[in-house]
Amino acid sequence: MKAYLTRRYLFSASHRLHCDEMSAAENQSVYGKCNNPHGHGHNYSVEVTVGGHVDSRTGMVCNLVDLDSLVNEKILERFDHQNLNTLTEFQGTVPTTENLCVEIFDILEENFHHAQVDKVRIEETMLNSFEYAGGREIRY
Amino acid sequence: MVYLTRKAEFSASHYYHNPEFTPEENQRIFGRCNNPHGHGHNYTLEVTVKGNVDQRSGFVVDLKELKEIMNREVIDAMDHRFLNKEVAEFKNQIPTTENLAISIWRRLQPKLNLAELHRVRVYETPDLFVDFYGEA
């Protein structure tokens, strides 16, 4: 039997949306308040969904301790209370939540081997959310 | 095709233990969940069904009927119960959230003849949930 397990994690970070290839006026027009040069912050909620066959001995898709420790090490310690623009991941790309979502999915997919990383969903605020499933269609 | 989701809540206790494992293995794999006296959660169940909207009623499914099936098949059996000891399928199977979602699917699926069951989602806490779509 295949099931999907989703765990939610929280971190806080700042960012500024700005593209060097655009003029100041273009940046202002595209990003609006998010282009403020000093940045601004969010409490991000990250939902990580992993899928796999339920192990008949443990009743689990994967051990939550393994998922928690990897997310803690690779995501929360990396991004929590950071200015995303200063991180190497975002030197060539704008730290929008779209790009953050793809980045987090790729990090988890590369490093988590106890189940398949199915999807990452990020709420930037209560009103905005972003989902990425490695390019696959998302099933509801 | 329209999808409809009905929510329900129940509270129950459980613990994780596999008699084929040594006490050390049980402790290492299940940690605090291995406490034999159990511990509890407020579970939230979301049942999603799909189907075409009936032209006359405007419904995918009669919600009252769906609610009654969920109450009878799931809530009455599991609410305020010790899952390991009081729910038949968990006498020989660990009541993890994964197995709970599968069990609820199996309880509901044969009873739903009005619409097709799409997904069973079980929240163990607001930060942890499992989805089951009936996949083998």
PDB file of C-alpha atoms in Angstrom:
ATOM      1  CA  MET A   1       0.000   0.000   0.000  1.00  0.00           C
ATOM      2  CA  LYS A   2       1.369   3.372  -0.993  1.00  0.00           C
ATOM      3  CA  ALA A   3       0.750   6.383   1.225  1.00  0.00           C
ATOM      4  CA  TYR A   4       1.945   9.959   1.389  1.00  0.00           C
ATOM      5  CA  LEU A   5       3.115  11.584   4.584  1.00  0.00           C
ATOM      6  CA  THR A   6       3.284  15.336   5.019  1.00  0.00           C
ATOM      7  CA  ARG A   7       5.147  17.139   7.752  1.00  0.00           C
ATOM      8  CA  ARG A   8       5.083  20.893   8.347  1.00  0.00           C
ATOM      9  CA  TYR A   9       8.107  22.934   9.418  1.00  0.00           C
ATOM     10  CA  LEU A  10       8.471  26.633  10.137  1.00  0.00           C
ATOM     11  CA  PHE A  11      11.304  29.071   9.579  1.00  0.00           C
ATOM     12  CA  SER A  12      11.690  32.824   9.321  1.00  0.00           C
ATOM     13  CA  ALA A  13      13.878  34.659   6.833  1.00  0.00           C
ATOM     14  CA  SER A  14      14.194  37.901   4.941  1.00  0.00           C
ATOM     15  CA  HIS A  15      14.577  38.557   1.255  1.00  0.00           C
ATOM     16  CA  ARG A  16      14.486  41.254  -1.366  1.00  0.00           C
ATOM     17  CA  LEU A  17      13.094  40.686  -4.824  1.00  0.00           C
ATOM     18  CA  HIS A  18      15.388  42.370  -7.288  1.00  0.00           C
ATOM     19  CA  CYS A  19      16.719  41.420 -10.714  1.00  0.00           C
ATOM     20  CA  ASP A  20      20.043  42.959 -11.750  1.00  0.00           C
ATOM     21  CA  GLU A  21      19.121  42.669 -15.421  1.00  0.00           C
ATOM     22  CA  MET A  22      16.159  45.014 -14.986  1.00  0.00           C
ATOM     23  CA  SER A  23      16.321  48.781 -14.656  1.00  0.00           C
ATOM     24  CA  ALA A  24      15.430  50.388 -11.328  1.00  0.00           C
ATOM     25  CA  ALA A  25      12.078  51.411 -12.772  1.00  0.00           C
ATOM     26  CA  GLU A  26      11.394  47.894 -14.054  1.00  0.00           C
ATOM     27  CA  ASN A  27      12.306  46.349 -10.704  1.00  0.00           C
ATOM     28  CA  GLN A  28       9.952  48.733  -8.999  1.00  0.00           C
ATOM     29  CA  SER A  29       7.194  48.004 -11.444  1.00  0.00           C
ATOM     30  CA  VAL A  30       7.593  44.186 -11.261  1.00  0.00           C
ATOM     31  CA  TYR A  31       8.336  43.716  -7.564  1.00  0.00           C
ATOM     32  CA  GLY A  32       6.706  46.753  -5.938  1.00  0.00           C
ATOM     33  CA  LYS A  33       7.160  46.805  -2.162  1.00  0.00           C
ATOM     34  CA  CYS A  34       9.197  43.584  -2.357  1.00  0.00           C
ATOM     35  CA  ASN A  35      11.947  45.594  -4.080  1.00  0.00           C
ATOM     36  CA  ASN A  36      12.711  47.646  -0.930  1.00  0.00           C
ATOM     37  CA  PRO A  37      16.549  47.542  -0.867  1.00  0.00           C
ATOM     38  CA  HIS A  38      16.695  46.715   2.837  1.00  0.00           C
ATOM     39  CA  GLY A  39      14.570  43.593   2.410  1.00  0.00           C
ATOM     40  CA  HIS A  40      11.630  42.339   4.437  1.00  0.00           C
ATOM     41  CA  GLY A  41      10.796  39.068   6.176  1.00  0.00           C
ATOM     42  CA  HIS A  42       8.306  36.229   6.342  1.00  0.00           C
ATOM     43  CA  ASN A  43       7.427  33.317   8.573  1.00  0.00           C
ATOM     44  CA  TYR A  44       7.622  30.513   6.049  1.00  0.00           C
ATOM     45  CA  SER A  45       5.673  27.311   6.544  1.00  0.00           C
ATOM     46  CA  VAL A  46       7.168  24.413   4.583  1.00  0.00           C
ATOM     47  CA  GLU A  47       5.159  21.232   4.032  1.00  0.00           C
ATOM     48  CA  VAL A  48       7.264  18.308   2.886  1.00  0.00           C
ATOM     49  CA  THR A  49       5.382  15.358   1.384  1.00  0.00           C
ATOM     50  CA  VAL A  50       7.105  12.007   1.004  1.00  0.00           C
ATOM     51  CA  GLY A  51       5.539   8.942  -0.564  1.00  0.00           C
ATOM     52  CA  GLY A  52       6.234   5.250  -0.496  1.00  0.00           C
ATOM     53  CA  HIS A  53       5.032   1.808   0.401  1.00  0.00           C
ATOM     54  CA  VAL A  54       4.024   1.383   4.018  1.00  0.00           C
ATOM     55  CA  ASP A  55       6.549  -0.992   5.605  1.00  0.00           C
ATOM     56  CA  SER A  56       4.574  -3.937   6.985  1.00  0.00           C
ATOM     57  CA  ARG A  57       6.887  -4.275   9.993  1.00  0.00           C
ATOM     58  CA  THR A  58       6.860  -0.628  11.114  1.00  0.00           C
ATOM     59  CA  GLY A  59       3.597   0.623   9.596  1.00  0.00           C
ATOM     60  CA  MET A  60       5.526   3.619   8.292  1.00  0.00           C
ATOM     61  CA  VAL A  61       6.412   5.175   4.941  1.00  0.00           C
ATOM     62  CA  CYS A  62       9.609   6.343   6.600  1.00  0.00           C
ATOM     63  CA  ASN A  63      10.752   7.105  10.103  1.00  0.00           C
ATOM     64  CA  LEU A  64       9.820  10.681  10.977  1.00  0.00           C
ATOM     65  CA  VAL A  65      13.005  11.029  13.002  1.00  0.00           C
ATOM     66  CA  ASP A  66      15.020  10.618   9.766  1.00  0.00           C
ATOM     67  CA  LEU A  67      12.915  13.197   7.924  1.00  0.00           C
ATOM     68  CA  ASP A  68      12.987  15.670  10.812  1.00  0.00           C
ATOM     69  CA  SER A  69      16.730  15.415  11.239  1.00  0.00           C
ATOM     70  CA  LEU A  70      17.434  15.895   7.532  1.00  0.00           C
ATOM     71  CA  VAL A  71      15.062  18.863   7.207  1.00  0.00           C
ATOM     72  CA  ASN A  72      16.559  20.345  10.334  1.00  0.00           C
ATOM     73  CA  GLU A  73      20.112  19.939   9.085  1.00  0.00           C
ATOM     74  CA  LYS A  74      19.661  20.851   5.414  1.00  0.00           C
ATOM     75  CA  ILE A  75      16.770  23.314   5.466  1.00  0.00           C
ATOM     76  CA  LEU A  76      16.083  24.896   8.840  1.00  0.00           C
ATOM     77  CA  GLU A  77      19.702  25.381   9.866  1.00  0.00           C
ATOM     78  CA  ARG A  78      20.449  26.680   6.387  1.00  0.00           C
ATOM     79  CA  PHE A  79      17.571  29.133   5.944  1.00  0.00           C
ATOM     80  CA  ASP A  80      16.164  30.051   9.367  1.00  0.00           C
ATOM     81  CA  HIS A  81      16.903  33.644  10.419  1.00  0.00           C
ATOM     82  CA  GLN A  82      18.906  34.297   7.290  1.00  0.00           C
ATOM     83  CA  ASN A  83      18.741  36.930   4.596  1.00  0.00           C
ATOM     84  CA  LEU A  84      18.078  34.684   1.602  1.00  0.00           C
ATOM     85  CA  ASN A  85      19.752  37.101  -0.829  1.00  0.00           C
ATOM     86  CA  THR A  86      23.087  36.560   0.930  1.00  0.00           C
ATOM     87  CA  LEU A  87      23.075  32.761   0.446  1.00  0.00           C
ATOM     88  CA  THR A  88      25.001  31.107  -2.373  1.00  0.00           C
ATOM     89  CA  GLU A  89      21.817  29.476  -3.724  1.00  0.00           C
ATOM     90  CA  PHE A  90      20.388  32.884  -4.557  1.00  0.00           C
ATOM     91  CA  GLN A  91      23.386  34.642  -6.077  1.00  0.00           C
ATOM     92  CA  GLY A  92      22.107  33.921  -9.582  1.00  0.00           C
ATOM     93  CA  THR A  93      18.382  33.757  -8.929  1.00  0.00           C
ATOM     94  CA  VAL A  94      15.847  35.989  -7.212  1.00  0.00           C
ATOM     95  CA  PRO A  95      14.761  34.474  -3.854  1.00  0.00           C
ATOM     96  CA  THR A  96      11.091  34.410  -4.702  1.00  0.00           C
ATOM     97  CA  THR A  97       9.105  31.720  -2.956  1.00  0.00           C
ATOM     98  CA  GLU A  98       8.820  29.923  -6.302  1.00  0.00           C
ATOM     99  CA  ASN A  99      12.609  29.615  -6.441  1.00  0.00           C
ATOM    100  CA  LEU A 100      12.816  28.775  -2.730  1.00  0.00           C
ATOM    101  CA  CYS A 101      10.284  25.989  -3.227  1.00  0.00           C
ATOM    102  CA  VAL A 102      12.297  24.465  -6.104  1.00  0.00           C
ATOM    103  CA  GLU A 103      15.554  24.841  -4.140  1.00  0.00           C
ATOM    104  CA  ILE A 104      14.160  23.090  -1.062  1.00  0.00           C
ATOM    105  CA  PHE A 105      12.623  20.304  -3.161  1.00  0.00           C
ATOM    106  CA  ASP A 106      15.963  19.719  -4.948  1.00  0.00           C
ATOM    107  CA  ILE A 107      17.933  19.666  -1.677  1.00  0.00           C
ATOM    108  CA  LEU A 108      15.547  17.158  -0.132  1.00  0.00           C
ATOM    109  CA  GLU A 109      15.312  14.984  -3.224  1.00  0.00           C
ATOM    110  CA  GLU A 110      19.097  14.745  -3.409  1.00  0.00           C
ATOM    111  CA  ASN A 111      19.608  13.980   0.277  1.00  0.00           C
ATOM    112  CA  PHE A 112      16.585  12.040   1.518  1.00  0.00           C
ATOM    113  CA  HIS A 113      16.743   8.367   0.648  1.00  0.00           C
ATOM    114  CA  HIS A 114      14.193   6.755   2.995  1.00  0.00           C
ATOM    115  CA  ALA A 115      11.163   7.583   0.797  1.00  0.00           C
ATOM    116  CA  GLN A 116      10.387   9.462  -2.390  1.00  0.00           C
ATOM    117  CA  VAL A 117      10.184  13.234  -1.993  1.00  0.00           C
ATOM    118  CA  ASP A 118       6.819  13.895  -3.593  1.00  0.00           C
ATOM    119  CA  LYS A 119       6.153  17.580  -3.092  1.00  0.00           C
ATOM    120  CA  VAL A 120       7.179  20.744  -1.269  1.00  0.00           C
ATOM    121  CA  ARG A 121       4.548  23.327  -0.441  1.00  0.00           C
ATOM    122  CA  ILE A 122       5.506  26.690   1.045  1.00  0.00           C
ATOM    123  CA  GLU A 123       3.202  29.261   2.561  1.00  0.00           C
ATOM    124  CA  GLU A 124       4.919  32.636   2.404  1.00  0.00           C
ATOM    125  CA  THR A 125       1.975  34.242   4.169  1.00  0.00           C
ATOM    126  CA  MET A 126      -1.461  32.925   5.039  1.00  0.00           C
ATOM    127  CA  LEU A 127      -2.612  34.208   1.648  1.00  0.00           C
ATOM    128  CA  ASN A 128       0.178  32.937  -0.657  1.00  0.00           C
ATOM    129  CA  SER A 129       1.304  29.383  -1.193  1.00  0.00           C
ATOM    130  CA  PHE A 130       3.587  27.676  -3.707  1.00  0.00           C
ATOM    131  CA  GLU A 131       3.961  24.011  -4.598  1.00  0.00           C
ATOM    132  CA  TYR A 132       6.583  22.088  -6.547  1.00  0.00           C
ATOM    133  CA  ALA A 133       6.666  18.376  -7.256  1.00  0.00           C
ATOM    134  CA  GLY A 134       9.853  18.123  -9.301  1.00  0.00           C
ATOM    135  CA  GLY A 135       8.007  19.174 -12.443  1.00  0.00           C
ATOM    136  CA  ARG A 136       5.283  16.535 -12.052  1.00  0.00           C
ATOM    137  CA  GLU A 137       1.607  17.403 -11.994  1.00  0.00           C
ATOM    138  CA  ILE A 138       0.296  17.887  -8.472  1.00  0.00           C
ATOM    139  CA  ARG A 139      -2.487  15.598  -7.347  1.00  0.00           C
ATOM    140  CA  TYR A 140      -5.058  16.784  -4.840  1.00  0.00           C
TER     141      TYR A 140
ATOM    142  CA  MET B   1     -16.192  15.965 -12.102  1.00  0.00           C
ATOM    143  CA  VAL B   2     -16.391  17.767  -8.773  1.00  0.00           C
ATOM    144  CA  TYR B   3     -14.478  16.874  -5.611  1.00  0.00           C
ATOM    145  CA  LEU B   4     -16.087  17.223  -2.210  1.00  0.00           C
ATOM    146  CA  THR B   5     -14.371  16.965   1.163  1.00  0.00           C
ATOM    147  CA  ARG B   6     -16.016  16.256   4.487  1.00  0.00           C
ATOM    148  CA  LYS B   7     -14.136  16.671   7.737  1.00  0.00           C
ATOM    149  CA  ALA B   8     -14.567  14.863  11.060  1.00  0.00           C
ATOM    150  CA  GLU B   9     -12.647  14.735  14.310  1.00  0.00           C
ATOM    151  CA  PHE B  10     -11.922  11.978  16.750  1.00  0.00           C
ATOM    152  CA  SER B  11      -9.632  11.484  19.709  1.00  0.00           C
ATOM    153  CA  ALA B  12      -7.885   8.218  20.412  1.00  0.00           C
ATOM    154  CA  SER B  13      -4.810   6.703  21.979  1.00  0.00           C
ATOM    155  CA  HIS B  14      -2.271   4.309  20.513  1.00  0.00           C
ATOM    156  CA  TYR B  15       1.273   3.051  20.802  1.00  0.00           C
ATOM    157  CA  TYR B  16       3.764   1.625  18.345  1.00  0.00           C
ATOM    158  CA  HIS B  17       5.165  -1.814  19.005  1.00  0.00           C
ATOM    159  CA  ASN B  18       6.122  -4.780  16.856  1.00  0.00           C
ATOM    160  CA  PRO B  19       6.316  -8.040  18.848  1.00  0.00           C
ATOM    161  CA  GLU B  20       8.801  -9.389  16.265  1.00  0.00           C
ATOM    162  CA  PHE B  21      11.307  -6.690  17.249  1.00  0.00           C
ATOM    163  CA  THR B  22      13.427  -6.850  20.400  1.00  0.00           C
ATOM    164  CA  PRO B  23      12.625  -4.289  23.124  1.00  0.00           C
ATOM    165  CA  GLU B  24      15.760  -2.390  22.061  1.00  0.00           C
ATOM    166  CA  GLU B  25      14.663  -2.335  18.405  1.00  0.00           C
ATOM    167  CA  ASN B  26      11.170  -1.198  19.356  1.00  0.00           C
ATOM    168  CA  GLN B  27      12.646   1.592  21.425  1.00  0.00           C
ATOM    169  CA  ARG B  28      15.127   2.631  18.745  1.00  0.00           C
ATOM    170  CA  ILE B  29      12.600   2.636  15.889  1.00  0.00           C
ATOM    171  CA  PHE B  30       9.525   3.957  17.672  1.00  0.00           C
ATOM    172  CA  GLY B  31      11.067   6.083  20.447  1.00  0.00           C
ATOM    173  CA  ARG B  32       8.503   7.685  22.721  1.00  0.00           C
ATOM    174  CA  CYS B  33       5.658   6.189  20.672  1.00  0.00           C
ATOM    175  CA  ASN B  34       6.660   2.785  22.125  1.00  0.00           C
ATOM    176  CA  ASN B  35       5.323   3.591  25.627  1.00  0.00           C
ATOM    177  CA  PRO B  36       3.042   0.537  26.220  1.00  0.00           C
ATOM    178  CA  HIS B  37       0.450   2.547  28.130  1.00  0.00           C
ATOM    179  CA  GLY B  38      -0.218   4.573  24.990  1.00  0.00           C
ATOM    180  CA  HIS B  39      -0.566   8.262  24.295  1.00  0.00           C
ATOM    181  CA  GLY B  40      -3.271  10.213  22.495  1.00  0.00           C
ATOM    182  CA  HIS B  41      -4.031  12.554  19.649  1.00  0.00           C
ATOM    183  CA  ASN B  42      -6.873  14.682  18.396  1.00  0.00           C
ATOM    184  CA  TYR B  43      -7.185  13.326  14.885  1.00  0.00           C
ATOM    185  CA  THR B  44      -8.803  15.192  12.021  1.00  0.00           C
ATOM    186  CA  LEU B  45     -10.139  13.101   9.176  1.00  0.00           C
ATOM    187  CA  GLU B  46     -10.797  14.518   5.718  1.00  0.00           C
ATOM    188  CA  VAL B  47     -12.662  12.323   3.272  1.00  0.00           C
ATOM    189  CA  THR B  48     -12.691  13.462  -0.356  1.00  0.00           C
ATOM    190  CA  VAL B  49     -15.123  11.963  -2.843  1.00  0.00           C
ATOM    191  CA  LYS B  50     -15.512  12.769  -6.514  1.00  0.00           C
ATOM    192  CA  GLY B  51     -18.299  12.483  -9.018  1.00  0.00           C
ATOM    193  CA  ASN B  52     -20.528  14.276 -11.450  1.00  0.00           C
ATOM    194  CA  VAL B  53     -23.000  16.804 -10.134  1.00  0.00           C
ATOM    195  CA  ASP B  54     -26.504  15.349 -10.215  1.00  0.00           C
ATOM    196  CA  GLN B  55     -28.625  17.581 -12.437  1.00  0.00           C
ATOM    197  CA  ARG B  56     -31.695  17.489 -10.236  1.00  0.00           C
ATOM    198  CA  SER B  57     -30.164  17.728  -6.758  1.00  0.00           C
ATOM    199  CA  GLY B  58     -27.037  19.728  -7.622  1.00  0.00           C
ATOM    200  CA  PHE B  59     -25.087  17.330  -5.369  1.00  0.00           C
ATOM    201  CA  VAL B  60     -22.059  15.120  -5.945  1.00  0.00           C
ATOM    202  CA  VAL B  61     -23.152  13.200  -2.898  1.00  0.00           C
ATOM    203  CA  ASP B  62     -25.741  13.630  -0.177  1.00  0.00           C
ATOM    204  CA  LEU B  63     -23.554  15.093   2.582  1.00  0.00           C
ATOM    205  CA  LYS B  64     -25.876  13.861   5.275  1.00  0.00           C
ATOM    206  CA  GLU B  65     -25.429  10.333   4.039  1.00  0.00           C
ATOM    207  CA  LEU B  66     -21.637  10.726   3.784  1.00  0.00           C
ATOM    208  CA  LYS B  67     -21.567  12.090   7.324  1.00  0.00           C
ATOM    209  CA  GLU B  68     -23.619   9.141   8.587  1.00  0.00           C
ATOM    210  CA  ILE B  69     -21.309   6.623   6.898  1.00  0.00           C
ATOM    211  CA  MET B  70     -18.217   8.339   8.343  1.00  0.00           C
ATOM    212  CA  ASN B  71     -19.774   8.409  11.799  1.00  0.00           C
ATOM    213  CA  ARG B  72     -20.893   4.802  11.689  1.00  0.00           C
ATOM    214  CA  GLU B  73     -17.820   3.242  10.085  1.00  0.00           C
ATOM    215  CA  VAL B  74     -15.054   5.369  11.589  1.00  0.00           C
ATOM    216  CA  ILE B  75     -15.983   7.747  14.386  1.00  0.00           C
ATOM    217  CA  ASP B  76     -18.158   5.330  16.375  1.00  0.00           C
ATOM    218  CA  ALA B  77     -15.412   2.693  16.129  1.00  0.00           C
ATOM    219  CA  MET B  78     -12.411   4.897  16.909  1.00  0.00           C
ATOM    220  CA  ASP B  79     -13.432   7.959  18.916  1.00  0.00           C
ATOM    221  CA  HIS B  80     -12.227   7.775  22.520  1.00  0.00           C
ATOM    222  CA  ARG B  81     -10.716   4.331  21.973  1.00  0.00           C
ATOM    223  CA  PHE B  82      -7.314   2.780  22.552  1.00  0.00           C
ATOM    224  CA  LEU B  83      -6.715   1.827  18.912  1.00  0.00           C
ATOM    225  CA  ASN B  84      -4.334  -1.092  19.620  1.00  0.00           C
ATOM    226  CA  LYS B  85      -6.799  -2.792  21.929  1.00  0.00           C
ATOM    227  CA  GLU B  86     -10.243  -1.781  20.768  1.00  0.00           C
ATOM    228  CA  VAL B  87     -10.149  -1.601  16.975  1.00  0.00           C
ATOM    229  CA  ALA B  88     -10.008  -5.040  15.354  1.00  0.00           C
ATOM    230  CA  GLU B  89      -7.512  -4.344  12.566  1.00  0.00           C
ATOM    231  CA  PHE B  90      -4.955  -2.902  14.975  1.00  0.00           C
ATOM    232  CA  LYS B  91      -4.658  -5.982  17.140  1.00  0.00           C
ATOM    233  CA  ASN B  92      -2.122  -7.321  14.641  1.00  0.00           C
ATOM    234  CA  GLN B  93      -1.078  -4.125  12.901  1.00  0.00           C
ATOM    235  CA  ILE B  94       0.587  -1.001  14.256  1.00  0.00           C
ATOM    236  CA  PRO B  95      -1.854   1.946  14.308  1.00  0.00           C
ATOM    237  CA  THR B  96       0.491   4.440  12.652  1.00  0.00           C
ATOM    238  CA  THR B  97      -1.119   7.342  10.820  1.00  0.00           C
ATOM    239  CA  GLU B  98      -0.294   5.539   7.554  1.00  0.00           C
ATOM    240  CA  ASN B  99      -2.159   2.404   8.633  1.00  0.00           C
ATOM    241  CA  LEU B 100      -4.996   4.470  10.050  1.00  0.00           C
ATOM    242  CA  ALA B 101      -5.524   6.172   6.664  1.00  0.00           C
ATOM    243  CA  ILE B 102      -5.493   2.774   4.899  1.00  0.00           C
ATOM    244  CA  SER B 103      -7.879   1.285   7.452  1.00  0.00           C
ATOM    245  CA  ILE B 104     -10.322   4.190   7.125  1.00  0.00           C
ATOM    246  CA  TRP B 105     -10.219   3.847   3.333  1.00  0.00           C
ATOM    247  CA  ARG B 106     -11.071   0.139   3.634  1.00  0.00           C
ATOM    248  CA  ARG B 107     -13.918   0.874   6.015  1.00  0.00           C
ATOM    249  CA  LEU B 108     -15.456   3.585   3.828  1.00  0.00           C
ATOM    250  CA  GLN B 109     -14.827   2.413   0.278  1.00  0.00           C
ATOM    251  CA  PRO B 110     -17.319  -0.520   0.225  1.00  0.00           C
ATOM    252  CA  LYS B 111     -20.035   1.631   1.796  1.00  0.00           C
ATOM    253  CA  LEU B 112     -19.834   4.518  -0.651  1.00  0.00           C
ATOM    254  CA  ASN B 113     -21.957   3.732  -3.646  1.00  0.00           C
ATOM    255  CA  LEU B 114     -23.019   7.281  -4.438  1.00  0.00           C
ATOM    256  CA  ALA B 115     -19.664   8.778  -5.292  1.00  0.00           C
ATOM    257  CA  GLU B 116     -16.127   7.522  -5.786  1.00  0.00           C
ATOM    258  CA  LEU B 117     -13.718   7.759  -2.882  1.00  0.00           C
ATOM    259  CA  HIS B 118     -10.741   9.892  -3.949  1.00  0.00           C
ATOM    260  CA  ARG B 119      -8.612  10.466  -0.867  1.00  0.00           C
ATOM    261  CA  VAL B 120      -8.482   9.803   2.843  1.00  0.00           C
ATOM    262  CA  ARG B 121      -6.380  12.317   4.767  1.00  0.00           C
ATOM    263  CA  VAL B 122      -5.668  11.811   8.455  1.00  0.00           C
ATOM    264  CA  TYR B 123      -4.096  14.562  10.529  1.00  0.00           C
ATOM    265  CA  GLU B 124      -2.393  13.221  13.632  1.00  0.00           C
ATOM    266  CA  THR B 125      -1.446  16.774  14.595  1.00  0.00           C
ATOM    267  CA  PRO B 126      -1.806  20.030  12.620  1.00  0.00           C
ATOM    268  CA  ASP B 127       1.826  19.518  11.484  1.00  0.00           C
ATOM    269  CA  LEU B 128       1.603  15.878  10.411  1.00  0.00           C
ATOM    270  CA  PHE B 129      -0.809  14.142   8.082  1.00  0.00           C
ATOM    271  CA  VAL B 130      -1.039  11.134   5.758  1.00  0.00           C
ATOM    272  CA  ASP B 131      -2.876  10.843   2.434  1.00  0.00           C
ATOM    273  CA  PHE B 132      -4.067   7.537   0.993  1.00  0.00           C
ATOM    274  CA  TYR B 133      -5.561   7.260  -2.496  1.00  0.00           C
ATOM    275  CA  GLY B 134      -6.235   3.519  -2.491  1.00  0.00           C
ATOM    276  CA  GLU B 135      -2.967   2.715  -4.282  1.00  0.00           C
ATOM    277  CA  ALA B 136      -1.693  -0.831  -3.943  1.00  0.00           C
TER     278      ALA B 136
END
